[in-house]
Tab-separated table of C-alpha atoms in Angstrom:
chain	number	residue	atom	x	y	z
A	733	MET	CA	-2.331	22.407	16.139
A	734	ASP	CA	-0.226	20.702	18.788
A	735	VAL	CA	3.499	20.905	18.162
A	736	PRO	CA	5.173	17.549	18.780
A	737	SER	CA	8.054	17.260	21.207
A	738	ARG	CA	11.368	18.336	19.744
A	739	HIS	CA	13.224	15.765	21.843
A	740	LEU	CA	12.296	12.336	20.513
A	741	PRO	CA	14.572	9.300	20.075
A	742	ALA	CA	15.867	8.893	16.507
A	743	ASP	CA	13.617	5.913	15.716
A	744	ALA	CA	10.544	7.739	16.993
A	745	ARG	CA	11.432	10.813	14.945
A	746	ARG	CA	11.851	8.747	11.786
A	747	ALA	CA	8.516	7.036	12.417
A	748	GLU	CA	6.888	10.419	12.944
A	749	THR	CA	8.360	11.610	9.647
A	750	VAL	CA	6.828	8.667	7.792
A	751	ASP	CA	3.433	9.355	9.388
A	752	THR	CA	3.707	13.015	8.435
A	753	VAL	CA	4.532	12.289	4.793
A	754	LEU	CA	1.587	9.893	4.493
A	755	ALA	CA	-0.726	12.460	6.090
A	756	LEU	CA	0.451	15.130	3.643
A	757	ALA	CA	0.120	12.699	0.727
A	758	ALA	CA	-3.536	12.168	1.638
A	759	GLU	CA	-4.068	15.916	1.239
A	760	GLN	CA	-2.039	16.775	-1.871
A	761	ASN	CA	0.018	15.488	-4.779
A	762	PRO	CA	3.000	13.683	-3.213
A	763	SER	CA	5.356	15.153	-5.824
A	764	GLU	CA	4.559	18.602	-4.426
A	765	ILE	CA	5.444	17.724	-0.831
A	766	THR	CA	8.603	19.562	0.182
A	767	THR	CA	10.964	18.910	3.057
A	768	ALA	CA	10.023	22.378	4.313
A	769	ALA	CA	6.365	21.327	4.473
A	770	ILE	CA	7.266	18.099	6.261
A	771	ALA	CA	9.399	19.923	8.816
A	772	GLN	CA	6.737	22.569	9.350
A	773	ARG	CA	4.015	19.968	9.966
A	774	MET	CA	6.312	18.281	12.489
A	775	GLY	CA	7.235	21.534	14.203
A	776	LEU	CA	10.901	21.189	13.249
A	777	THR	CA	13.472	23.039	11.198
A	778	GLN	CA	14.650	21.461	7.940
A	779	GLY	CA	18.065	21.107	9.535
A	780	ALA	CA	16.602	18.995	12.323
A	781	LEU	CA	14.767	16.856	9.773
A	782	PHE	CA	17.935	16.276	7.757
A	783	ARG	CA	19.732	15.010	10.843
A	784	HIS	CA	17.540	11.915	10.531
A	785	PHE	CA	17.297	11.718	6.742
A	786	PRO	CA	20.167	13.029	4.589
A	787	THR	CA	17.953	13.631	1.528
A	788	LYS	CA	14.327	13.806	0.471
A	789	ASP	CA	14.830	10.521	-1.396
A	790	ALA	CA	15.860	8.913	1.893
A	791	ILE	CA	12.572	10.054	3.407
A	792	TRP	CA	10.634	8.595	0.483
A	793	ALA	CA	12.534	5.321	0.769
A	794	ALA	CA	11.617	5.113	4.468
A	795	VAL	CA	7.967	5.683	3.587
A	796	MET	CA	8.012	2.973	0.902
A	797	ASN	CA	9.715	0.556	3.278
A	798	TRP	CA	7.035	1.261	5.897
A	799	VAL	CA	4.255	0.673	3.373
A	800	ALA	CA	5.778	-2.575	2.103
A	801	GLU	CA	6.325	-3.998	5.580
A	802	ARG	CA	2.934	-3.006	6.984
A	803	LEU	CA	0.847	-3.941	3.948
A	804	MET	CA	2.452	-7.348	3.451
A	805	ALA	CA	2.210	-8.122	7.180
A	806	ARG	CA	-1.458	-7.103	7.172
A	807	VAL	CA	-2.490	-9.254	4.220
A	808	GLU	CA	-0.327	-12.182	5.360
A	809	ARG	CA	-2.005	-12.234	8.767
A	810	ALA	CA	-5.376	-12.155	7.054
A	811	ALA	CA	-4.460	-15.022	4.719
A	812	GLN	CA	-3.055	-17.207	7.486
A	813	SER	CA	-6.253	-16.922	9.505
A	814	ALA	CA	-8.386	-18.250	6.636
A	815	ALA	CA	-9.562	-21.842	6.289
A	816	SER	CA	-9.053	-22.262	2.526
A	817	PRO	CA	-7.230	-20.632	-0.405
A	818	LEU	CA	-10.373	-18.827	-1.587
A	819	ALA	CA	-11.119	-17.597	1.926
A	820	ALA	CA	-7.496	-16.445	2.177
A	821	LEU	CA	-7.829	-14.484	-1.057
A	822	GLU	CA	-10.974	-12.801	0.217
A	823	ALA	CA	-9.334	-12.026	3.566
A	824	MET	CA	-6.337	-10.497	1.784
A	825	PHE	CA	-8.582	-8.438	-0.479
A	826	VAL	CA	-10.621	-7.044	2.418
A	827	ALA	CA	-7.528	-6.454	4.558
A	828	HIS	CA	-5.848	-4.566	1.724
A	829	ALA	CA	-8.925	-2.391	1.255
A	830	GLY	CA	-8.984	-1.677	4.984
A	831	PHE	CA	-5.314	-0.713	4.953
A	832	ILE	CA	-5.948	1.811	2.158
A	833	ALA	CA	-8.975	3.257	3.927
A	834	GLU	CA	-6.875	3.767	7.055
A	835	HIS	CA	-3.895	5.203	5.141
A	836	PRO	CA	-5.300	7.128	2.151
A	837	GLY	CA	-1.913	8.665	1.406
A	838	VAL	CA	-0.476	5.255	0.518
A	839	PRO	CA	-2.005	4.806	-2.971
A	840	ARG	CA	-1.074	8.376	-3.870
A	841	MET	CA	2.526	7.627	-2.924
A	842	LEU	CA	2.584	4.332	-4.838
A	843	PHE	CA	0.975	5.722	-7.979
A	844	GLY	CA	3.242	8.756	-7.824
A	845	GLU	CA	6.389	6.634	-7.657
A	846	LEU	CA	5.298	4.443	-10.572
A	847	GLN	CA	4.742	7.571	-12.668
A	848	ARG	CA	8.228	8.905	-11.999
A	849	GLY	CA	10.683	8.691	-14.859
A	850	GLY	CA	13.935	6.798	-14.581
A	851	ASP	CA	14.682	3.935	-12.245
A	852	SER	CA	14.816	5.461	-8.787
A	853	VAL	CA	15.336	3.432	-5.633
A	854	THR	CA	11.804	4.163	-4.452
A	855	ARG	CA	10.308	3.152	-7.801
A	856	GLN	CA	12.193	-0.134	-7.572
A	857	MET	CA	10.821	-0.597	-4.053
A	858	VAL	CA	7.251	-0.189	-5.305
A	859	GLN	CA	7.872	-2.666	-8.122
A	860	THR	CA	9.346	-5.147	-5.639
A	861	LEU	CA	6.311	-4.764	-3.370
A	862	LEU	CA	3.919	-5.380	-6.251
A	863	GLY	CA	5.946	-8.413	-7.301
A	864	ARG	CA	5.862	-9.926	-3.793
A	865	TYR	CA	2.140	-9.270	-3.542
A	866	ARG	CA	1.431	-10.792	-6.964
A	867	ASP	CA	3.476	-13.897	-6.106
A	868	ARG	CA	1.511	-14.429	-2.880
A	869	VAL	CA	-1.829	-14.084	-4.635
A	870	ARG	CA	-0.732	-16.363	-7.469
A	871	ALA	CA	0.374	-19.047	-4.990
A	872	LEU	CA	-3.032	-19.009	-3.318
A	873	ILE	CA	-4.781	-19.240	-6.680
A	874	GLU	CA	-2.638	-22.243	-7.614
A	875	GLN	CA	-3.509	-23.894	-4.292
A	876	GLY	CA	-7.182	-23.210	-4.899
A	877	GLU	CA	-7.013	-24.759	-8.349
A	878	SER	CA	-5.188	-27.847	-7.052
A	879	GLY	CA	-7.865	-28.335	-4.393
A	880	GLY	CA	-10.767	-27.881	-6.788
A	881	GLU	CA	-11.926	-24.643	-5.169
A	882	LEU	CA	-10.979	-22.489	-8.159
A	883	ASP	CA	-11.330	-23.047	-11.898
A	884	PRO	CA	-8.236	-24.984	-13.057
A	885	GLN	CA	-8.492	-23.394	-16.491
A	886	VAL	CA	-7.803	-19.926	-15.075
A	887	ASP	CA	-4.240	-18.681	-15.621
A	888	PRO	CA	-2.919	-18.001	-12.071
A	889	GLU	CA	-0.634	-15.204	-13.230
A	890	GLN	CA	-3.416	-13.378	-15.070
A	891	ALA	CA	-5.854	-13.969	-12.217
A	892	ALA	CA	-3.341	-12.447	-9.784
A	893	LEU	CA	-3.045	-9.375	-12.000
A	894	VAL	CA	-6.849	-9.065	-12.135
A	895	PHE	CA	-6.980	-9.392	-8.327
A	896	ILE	CA	-4.536	-6.507	-7.902
A	897	GLY	CA	-6.147	-4.508	-10.694
A	898	THR	CA	-9.552	-4.806	-9.024
A	899	ILE	CA	-8.188	-3.282	-5.830
A	900	GLN	CA	-6.489	-0.541	-7.816
A	901	GLY	CA	-9.779	0.162	-9.575
A	902	LEU	CA	-11.575	0.531	-6.252
A	903	VAL	CA	-8.852	2.911	-5.098
A	904	MET	CA	-9.157	5.052	-8.223
A	905	GLN	CA	-12.954	5.215	-7.913
A	906	SER	CA	-12.636	6.243	-4.275
A	907	MET	CA	-10.091	8.926	-5.150
A	908	VAL	CA	-12.354	10.325	-7.877
A	909	ALA	CA	-15.297	10.344	-5.455
A	910	GLY	CA	-13.183	12.078	-2.821
A	911	ASP	CA	-14.089	9.398	-0.284
A	912	MET	CA	-11.343	6.879	0.442
A	913	GLN	CA	-13.629	4.962	2.811
A	914	ARG	CA	-15.482	3.671	-0.244
A	915	VAL	CA	-12.640	1.297	-1.016
A	916	ARG	CA	-13.447	-0.559	2.223
A	917	SER	CA	-17.231	-0.591	1.785
A	918	ASP	CA	-17.062	-1.629	-1.887
A	919	ALA	CA	-14.493	-4.392	-1.351
A	920	PRO	CA	-16.826	-7.312	-0.486
A	921	ALA	CA	-19.024	-6.848	-3.569
A	922	ALA	CA	-15.984	-6.358	-5.807
A	923	PHE	CA	-14.412	-9.565	-4.541
A	924	ALA	CA	-17.688	-11.454	-5.045
A	925	THR	CA	-17.671	-10.328	-8.685
A	926	LEU	CA	-14.044	-11.400	-9.033
A	927	CYS	CA	-14.926	-14.824	-7.597
A	928	ARG	CA	-17.469	-15.421	-10.319
A	929	GLY	CA	-14.604	-15.293	-12.800
A	930	ILE	CA	-12.150	-17.570	-10.997
A	931	GLY	CA	-14.445	-19.877	-9.008
A	932	SER	CA	-14.601	-23.610	-9.637
A	933	LYS	CA	-16.530	-24.630	-12.784
A	934	ARG	CA	-16.648	-28.302	-11.815
């Protein structure tokens, strides 16, 4: 294994730490990842790691911030390139699945944080991310209903939850199968099934 340079700018080192945590999370239970394991994978001492992050929680917060920024930017770009609300929903769904396939450690980190007891900063960050995502999906569903593209009798809030739950279901199935690429390949058919429930009945 190549040992990364020990002399990186602070921002580059923090970015490398985030990448390392996500890589480790794809291989094992995130709750079992230690700062020693992170430092070892990076070819650093724990002391060097803690010069960039004062605590393990600070590392986890950086990872959650990275996930929130990258995922929301990815799905927003996909939605903005679509010609209609329904097309935007499909683009978001497929883009989200692609993001998970490319970063299989992400769902493990998110699920792990939601399972933690208490009200940690990182758990709040995950809840905020899910709230932002749900609001964006709900807004598109409302636009689709107003334009006659989606069934106006569908509750936008519940439909948004089903949208997110469908992606989460694909992720869980892929994790059980031990093949995170399945979430990408199964996404189009899953969205088509979802559409049959929210599509226009006019």
